Amino acid sequence: MNVGLLGCGNIGGYIAEAINKKMIDCRLVSVFDNNIWNSKFISSKFKQPVKIARNIDELVAGVDIVVEAASQDAVRKYAVGILKRGRNLMIMSVGVFYDDVLFYKMRDIAKRKGVKIYIPSGAIVGIDGVKSANMGKLRSVTLMTRKNPDALDIKTKRVRVVYNGSARVGVKKFPKNINVAATLSLAGVGFDKTKLKIIADPKIKRNRHEIDVVGDFGAFKTIANNIPSPDNPKTSYLAALSAIATLKKIVDPVQIGT
Ligand SMILES: NC(=O)c1ccc[n+]([C@@H]2O[C@H](COP(=O)([O-])OP(=O)(O)OC[C@H]3O[C@@H](n4cnc5c(N)ncnc54)[C@H](O)[C@@H]3O)[C@@H](O)[C@H]2O)c1
């Protein structure tokens, strides 16, 4: 599978490294980033040439899938164009989908073009269970996220609830920090019914996500205590690994998990 990488920062770097180490049966064909130095850095790590694209046409040429690991802005600017050019697309900046209009527009184009939009589980665990439970009746889905204030771009010396409400409003308020609430919403009861609480806790070093799900199946709770990426404390290392695992799932003949 030929891959084009949109966003050559922290997550993009891990994905490129996994491809370079042949952890996945993929070839990195092209990279695109606002910051050309980030593109050049990733491209320089490969023995075979990796094209430094200057626009979306150059990024998609010869690729089967574009992996977005850039920003919500990048999704708004390029995602529709990538799908219209008949390329599969993986989205990491999934928080952008609080905008239903964009989500359904992209879904319709993907359907028409016969391509897929992949949304990895990201920094949370339990998306498989939520998807299964959603085939019956789901009663409630709640996410409680606890992060160091630095990871939330806020200043506080004490434990503080910085948000308590629907995932839709929370995702909009914290566009760089709570993508997981968007993924959970899409997998389960939607952005308005998914409950979200965000706590800033100066004492913790890890990003903690607790999910409580209740439905006809019974109930489950998952807890992830994630190590933040050294280069970007907002991003958990598990999120980068989930992108790599999703690429692996796409190319593997055996599919494990819901
Ligand atoms: N789904 C999840 O669970 C999850 C978890 C963590 C992060 N994320 C999201 O994934 C994305 C990448 O995270 P990261 O830690 O790698 O960020 P990062 O800041 O380390 O890297 C982002 C890169 O994308 C580039 N970029 C940003 N906007 C761009 C644009 N419009 N056009 C071209 N290039 C652009 C930047 O120059 C940078 O090199 C972010 O949006 C982040 O919020 C998702």
CSV table of C-alpha atoms and ligand atoms in Angstrom, one decimal:
chain,number,residue,atom,x,y,z
A,1,MET,CA,0.0,0.0,0.0
A,2,ASN,CA,1.4,3.4,-1.0
A,3,VAL,CA,1.0,6.1,1.7
A,4,GLY,CA,1.0,9.9,1.5
A,5,LEU,CA,1.6,11.6,4.8
A,6,LEU,CA,-0.2,14.9,5.6
A,7,GLY,CA,1.5,16.3,8.7
A,8,CYS,CA,5.1,15.5,9.6
A,9,GLY,CA,5.1,16.3,13.3
A,10,ASN,CA,5.0,14.0,16.2
A,11,ILE,CA,2.4,11.4,15.1
A,12,GLY,CA,3.6,11.7,11.5
A,13,GLY,CA,7.2,11.0,12.6
A,14,TYR,CA,6.1,7.8,14.4
A,15,ILE,CA,4.1,6.6,11.4
A,16,ALA,CA,7.1,7.2,9.1
A,17,GLU,CA,9.4,5.5,11.4
A,18,ALA,CA,7.2,2.4,11.5
A,19,ILE,CA,7.0,2.3,7.7
A,20,ASN,CA,10.8,2.8,7.5
A,21,LYS,CA,11.4,-0.1,9.9
A,22,LYS,CA,9.0,-2.3,7.8
A,23,MET,CA,6.7,-2.8,10.7
A,24,ILE,CA,3.9,-2.5,8.2
A,25,ASP,CA,3.7,-3.6,4.6
A,26,CYS,CA,3.5,0.0,3.2
A,27,ARG,CA,5.6,2.4,1.2
A,28,LEU,CA,5.9,6.1,2.1
A,29,VAL,CA,5.5,7.8,-1.3
A,30,SER,CA,5.0,11.5,-0.4
A,31,VAL,CA,4.9,13.9,2.5
A,32,PHE,CA,3.3,17.3,2.9
A,33,ASP,CA,3.5,19.8,5.7
A,34,ASN,CA,3.1,23.6,6.1
A,35,ASN,CA,6.6,23.5,7.6
A,36,ILE,CA,8.8,22.3,4.8
A,37,TRP,CA,11.6,21.5,7.3
A,38,ASN,CA,9.4,18.9,8.9
A,39,SER,CA,8.7,17.3,5.5
A,40,LYS,CA,12.4,17.3,4.7
A,41,PHE,CA,13.3,15.8,8.0
A,42,ILE,CA,11.1,12.8,7.5
A,43,SER,CA,12.0,12.4,3.8
A,44,SER,CA,15.7,12.4,4.7
A,45,LYS,CA,15.3,9.3,6.9
A,46,PHE,CA,14.4,7.1,4.0
A,47,LYS,CA,16.9,5.4,1.7
A,48,GLN,CA,14.4,5.4,-1.2
A,49,PRO,CA,13.1,8.7,-2.4
A,50,VAL,CA,10.1,10.2,-0.6
A,51,LYS,CA,8.5,13.1,-2.5
A,52,ILE,CA,8.2,16.4,-0.7
A,53,ALA,CA,4.8,17.5,-2.0
A,54,ARG,CA,4.1,21.2,-2.3
A,55,ASN,CA,0.3,20.8,-2.8
A,56,ILE,CA,-2.4,18.2,-2.5
A,57,ASP,CA,-2.1,17.0,-6.1
A,58,GLU,CA,1.5,16.2,-5.5
A,59,LEU,CA,0.7,14.5,-2.2
A,60,VAL,CA,-2.0,12.2,-3.7
A,61,ALA,CA,-0.1,11.2,-6.9
A,62,GLY,CA,0.6,7.5,-6.8
A,63,VAL,CA,-0.8,6.9,-3.3
A,64,ASP,CA,-3.6,4.6,-2.1
A,65,ILE,CA,-4.1,6.3,1.2
A,66,VAL,CA,-3.4,9.7,2.7
A,67,VAL,CA,-2.8,9.7,6.5
A,68,GLU,CA,-3.7,13.0,8.1
A,69,ALA,CA,-1.7,13.8,11.2
A,70,ALA,CA,-1.7,17.6,11.0
A,71,SER,CA,-4.6,19.6,12.4
A,72,GLN,CA,-8.3,20.3,12.1
A,73,ASP,CA,-7.4,23.1,9.8
A,74,ALA,CA,-5.7,20.6,7.4
A,75,VAL,CA,-8.8,18.4,7.5
A,76,ARG,CA,-11.0,21.3,6.6
A,77,LYS,CA,-8.7,22.5,3.8
A,78,TYR,CA,-7.7,19.1,2.2
A,79,ALA,CA,-9.9,16.2,3.2
A,80,VAL,CA,-12.7,16.7,0.7
A,81,GLY,CA,-10.2,17.2,-2.1
A,82,ILE,CA,-8.3,14.0,-1.2
A,83,LEU,CA,-11.5,12.0,-1.2
A,84,LYS,CA,-12.7,13.5,-4.4
A,85,ARG,CA,-9.4,12.4,-6.0
A,86,GLY,CA,-10.4,8.9,-5.1
A,87,ARG,CA,-8.0,8.3,-2.2
A,88,ASN,CA,-8.6,6.5,1.1
A,89,LEU,CA,-8.0,8.8,4.1
A,90,MET,CA,-7.0,8.3,7.7
A,91,ILE,CA,-7.9,11.1,10.0
A,92,MET,CA,-6.2,11.8,13.3
A,93,SER,CA,-7.6,15.3,13.9
A,94,VAL,CA,-11.0,13.7,14.4
A,95,GLY,CA,-12.2,16.5,16.7
A,96,VAL,CA,-13.1,18.4,13.5
A,97,PHE,CA,-16.1,16.1,13.1
A,98,TYR,CA,-18.1,18.0,15.8
A,99,ASP,CA,-19.0,19.7,12.5
A,100,ASP,CA,-21.7,17.3,11.3
A,101,VAL,CA,-22.0,19.0,7.9
A,102,LEU,CA,-18.3,18.2,7.1
A,103,PHE,CA,-18.6,14.7,8.4
A,104,TYR,CA,-21.6,13.7,6.3
A,105,LYS,CA,-20.2,15.5,3.3
A,106,MET,CA,-17.0,13.5,3.5
A,107,ARG,CA,-18.9,10.3,4.1
A,108,ASP,CA,-21.0,10.9,1.1
A,109,ILE,CA,-18.0,11.6,-1.2
A,110,ALA,CA,-16.1,8.5,0.2
A,111,LYS,CA,-19.2,6.4,-0.6
A,112,ARG,CA,-19.5,7.8,-4.1
A,113,LYS,CA,-15.8,7.3,-4.8
A,114,GLY,CA,-15.6,3.8,-3.3
A,115,VAL,CA,-12.9,4.8,-0.8
A,116,LYS,CA,-12.8,4.6,3.0
A,117,ILE,CA,-12.3,7.1,5.9
A,118,TYR,CA,-10.3,5.4,8.7
A,119,ILE,CA,-10.5,6.9,12.2
A,120,PRO,CA,-8.1,5.1,14.6
A,121,SER,CA,-9.1,4.5,18.2
A,122,GLY,CA,-6.4,7.1,19.2
A,123,ALA,CA,-5.5,7.5,22.8
A,124,ILE,CA,-8.4,5.6,24.3
A,125,VAL,CA,-9.2,1.9,24.8
A,126,GLY,CA,-12.6,0.3,24.4
A,127,ILE,CA,-13.8,1.6,21.0
A,128,ASP,CA,-14.2,-2.1,20.0
A,129,GLY,CA,-16.6,-2.6,22.9
A,130,VAL,CA,-18.6,0.6,22.2
A,131,LYS,CA,-19.1,-0.4,18.6
A,132,SER,CA,-20.3,-3.9,19.6
A,133,ALA,CA,-22.6,-2.5,22.3
A,134,ASN,CA,-24.0,0.0,19.8
A,135,MET,CA,-25.4,-2.9,17.8
A,136,GLY,CA,-27.8,-3.3,20.7
A,137,LYS,CA,-29.1,-0.4,22.8
A,138,LEU,CA,-26.5,1.9,24.4
A,139,ARG,CA,-27.8,3.8,27.4
A,140,SER,CA,-24.9,6.1,28.3
A,141,VAL,CA,-21.4,6.8,27.3
A,142,THR,CA,-19.2,8.9,29.5
A,143,LEU,CA,-15.6,10.0,29.1
A,144,MET,CA,-13.6,11.5,32.0
A,145,THR,CA,-10.2,12.9,30.9
A,146,ARG,CA,-7.6,14.0,33.4
A,147,LYS,CA,-4.5,15.8,32.1
A,148,ASN,CA,-1.7,17.9,33.3
A,149,PRO,CA,-2.6,21.6,32.7
A,150,ASP,CA,0.3,21.9,30.3
A,151,ALA,CA,-1.3,19.3,28.1
A,152,LEU,CA,-4.5,21.4,28.1
A,153,ASP,CA,-2.8,24.7,27.4
A,154,ILE,CA,-4.1,26.1,30.7
A,155,LYS,CA,-2.5,27.4,33.9
A,156,THR,CA,-3.7,26.2,37.3
A,157,LYS,CA,-1.9,25.1,40.5
A,158,ARG,CA,-4.9,23.1,41.8
A,159,VAL,CA,-7.1,20.3,40.5
A,160,ARG,CA,-9.8,21.9,38.4
A,161,VAL,CA,-12.8,20.7,36.4
A,162,VAL,CA,-12.3,22.7,33.2
A,163,TYR,CA,-15.2,21.3,31.3
A,164,ASN,CA,-18.3,19.2,32.1
A,165,GLY,CA,-21.0,18.8,29.4
A,166,SER,CA,-21.6,17.3,25.9
A,167,ALA,CA,-18.7,16.0,23.8
A,168,ARG,CA,-19.8,18.4,21.0
A,169,VAL,CA,-19.1,21.5,23.0
A,170,GLY,CA,-16.0,20.1,24.7
A,171,VAL,CA,-14.4,19.1,21.5
A,172,LYS,CA,-15.0,22.5,20.1
A,173,LYS,CA,-13.6,24.2,23.2
A,174,PHE,CA,-10.4,22.0,23.2
A,175,PRO,CA,-9.6,21.4,19.5
A,176,LYS,CA,-6.1,20.1,20.1
A,177,ASN,CA,-6.7,18.1,23.3
A,178,ILE,CA,-9.8,15.9,23.2
A,179,ASN,CA,-9.9,14.2,19.8
A,180,VAL,CA,-10.7,11.0,21.8
A,181,ALA,CA,-14.1,12.4,22.7
A,182,ALA,CA,-14.9,12.8,19.0
A,183,THR,CA,-13.9,9.2,18.2
A,184,LEU,CA,-16.0,7.9,21.1
A,185,SER,CA,-19.0,10.0,20.0
A,186,LEU,CA,-18.7,8.7,16.4
A,187,ALA,CA,-18.5,5.1,17.6
A,188,GLY,CA,-21.3,5.3,20.1
A,189,VAL,CA,-24.2,7.7,20.9
A,190,GLY,CA,-23.1,10.8,19.0
A,191,PHE,CA,-21.6,14.1,20.0
A,192,ASP,CA,-24.7,15.5,21.9
A,193,LYS,CA,-25.3,12.4,24.1
A,194,THR,CA,-21.7,11.5,24.9
A,195,LYS,CA,-20.9,13.0,28.3
A,196,LEU,CA,-17.5,14.6,28.8
A,197,LYS,CA,-15.6,15.8,31.8
A,198,ILE,CA,-12.1,17.3,31.5
A,199,ILE,CA,-10.0,17.8,34.7
A,200,ALA,CA,-6.7,19.6,34.9
A,201,ASP,CA,-4.5,18.1,37.5
A,202,PRO,CA,-1.1,19.6,38.1
A,203,LYS,CA,0.0,16.4,40.0
A,204,ILE,CA,-0.3,14.0,37.2
A,205,LYS,CA,2.2,13.4,34.4
A,206,ARG,CA,0.1,11.0,32.3
A,207,ASN,CA,-3.0,11.6,30.2
A,208,ARG,CA,-5.8,9.5,31.8
A,209,HIS,CA,-8.9,8.6,29.9
A,210,GLU,CA,-11.7,6.8,31.8
A,211,ILE,CA,-14.7,5.5,29.7
A,212,ASP,CA,-18.0,4.2,31.2
A,213,VAL,CA,-20.4,2.5,29.0
A,214,VAL,CA,-23.9,1.2,29.9
A,215,GLY,CA,-26.2,-0.6,27.6
A,216,ASP,CA,-28.4,-3.7,27.0
A,217,PHE,CA,-25.2,-5.8,27.0
A,218,GLY,CA,-24.4,-4.7,30.6
A,219,ALA,CA,-21.7,-2.3,31.4
A,220,PHE,CA,-17.9,-1.7,31.0
A,221,LYS,CA,-15.3,0.7,32.1
A,222,THR,CA,-11.9,1.2,30.5
A,223,ILE,CA,-8.9,3.3,31.8
A,224,ALA,CA,-5.9,4.4,29.8
A,225,ASN,CA,-3.0,6.0,31.6
A,226,ASN,CA,-1.1,7.3,28.7
A,227,ILE,CA,2.5,8.5,28.5
A,228,PRO,CA,2.5,11.8,26.6
A,229,SER,CA,4.8,12.1,23.6
A,230,PRO,CA,8.1,13.8,24.5
A,231,ASP,CA,7.7,16.2,21.5
A,232,ASN,CA,4.1,17.1,22.1
A,233,PRO,CA,2.6,16.6,25.6
A,234,LYS,CA,-0.9,17.1,24.2
A,235,THR,CA,-0.5,13.9,22.2
A,236,SER,CA,-0.4,10.5,23.9
A,237,TYR,CA,2.1,8.0,22.5
A,238,LEU,CA,-0.8,5.4,22.2
A,239,ALA,CA,-2.5,7.7,19.7
A,240,ALA,CA,0.5,7.4,17.3
A,241,LEU,CA,0.6,3.6,17.9
A,242,SER,CA,-3.1,3.4,17.1
A,243,ALA,CA,-2.5,5.1,13.7
A,244,ILE,CA,0.3,2.5,13.0
A,245,ALA,CA,-2.0,-0.3,14.1
A,246,THR,CA,-4.8,0.9,11.8
A,247,LEU,CA,-2.4,0.9,8.8
A,248,LYS,CA,-1.4,-2.6,9.7
A,249,LYS,CA,-5.0,-3.7,10.0
A,250,ILE,CA,-5.7,-2.3,6.5
A,251,VAL,CA,-3.0,-4.3,4.8
A,252,ASP,CA,-3.2,-7.5,6.9
A,253,PRO,CA,-5.2,-10.4,5.5
A,254,VAL,CA,-6.4,-11.3,9.0
A,255,GLN,CA,-8.6,-8.7,10.8
A,256,ILE,CA,-8.7,-8.9,14.5
A,257,GLY,CA,-11.1,-7.0,16.7
A,258,THR,CA,-14.4,-5.3,16.0
B,1,LIG,N1,-7.1,10.9,17.5
B,1,LIG,C1,-6.4,11.0,18.6
B,1,LIG,O1,-6.6,10.3,19.6
B,1,LIG,C2,-5.4,12.0,18.6
B,1,LIG,C3,-4.4,12.0,19.7
B,1,LIG,C4,-3.5,13.0,19.7
B,1,LIG,C5,-3.4,13.9,18.7
B,1,LIG,N2,-4.3,13.9,17.7
B,1,LIG,C6,-4.3,15.0,16.6
B,1,LIG,O2,-3.4,14.6,15.6
B,1,LIG,C7,-2.9,15.7,15.0
B,1,LIG,C8,-1.4,15.6,14.9
B,1,LIG,O3,-0.8,15.5,16.2
B,1,LIG,P1,0.7,15.7,16.5
B,1,LIG,O4,1.0,15.4,17.9
B,1,LIG,O5,1.5,14.9,15.4
B,1,LIG,O6,0.9,17.3,16.2
B,1,LIG,P2,2.2,18.0,15.8
B,1,LIG,O7,1.9,19.5,16.1
B,1,LIG,O8,3.4,17.4,16.4
B,1,LIG,O9,2.4,17.9,14.2
B,1,LIG,C9,1.5,18.4,13.3
B,1,LIG,C10,2.2,18.7,12.0
B,1,LIG,O10,1.2,19.0,11.0
B,1,LIG,C11,1.6,20.2,10.4
B,1,LIG,N3,0.4,21.0,10.0
B,1,LIG,C12,-0.5,21.5,10.8
B,1,LIG,N4,-1.5,22.1,10.1
B,1,LIG,C13,-1.2,21.9,8.8
B,1,LIG,C14,-1.8,22.3,7.6
B,1,LIG,N5,-3.0,23.0,7.6
B,1,LIG,N6,-1.3,21.9,6.4
B,1,LIG,C15,-0.1,21.2,6.4
B,1,LIG,N7,0.6,20.9,7.6
B,1,LIG,C16,0.0,21.2,8.7
B,1,LIG,C17,2.5,21.0,11.4
B,1,LIG,O11,3.4,21.9,10.7
B,1,LIG,C18,3.2,19.8,12.1
B,1,LIG,O12,4.4,19.5,11.4
B,1,LIG,C19,-3.4,16.9,15.8
B,1,LIG,O13,-4.5,17.5,15.2
B,1,LIG,C20,-3.8,16.3,17.1
B,1,LIG,O14,-4.8,17.1,17.8
B,1,LIG,C21,-5.3,13.0,17.6
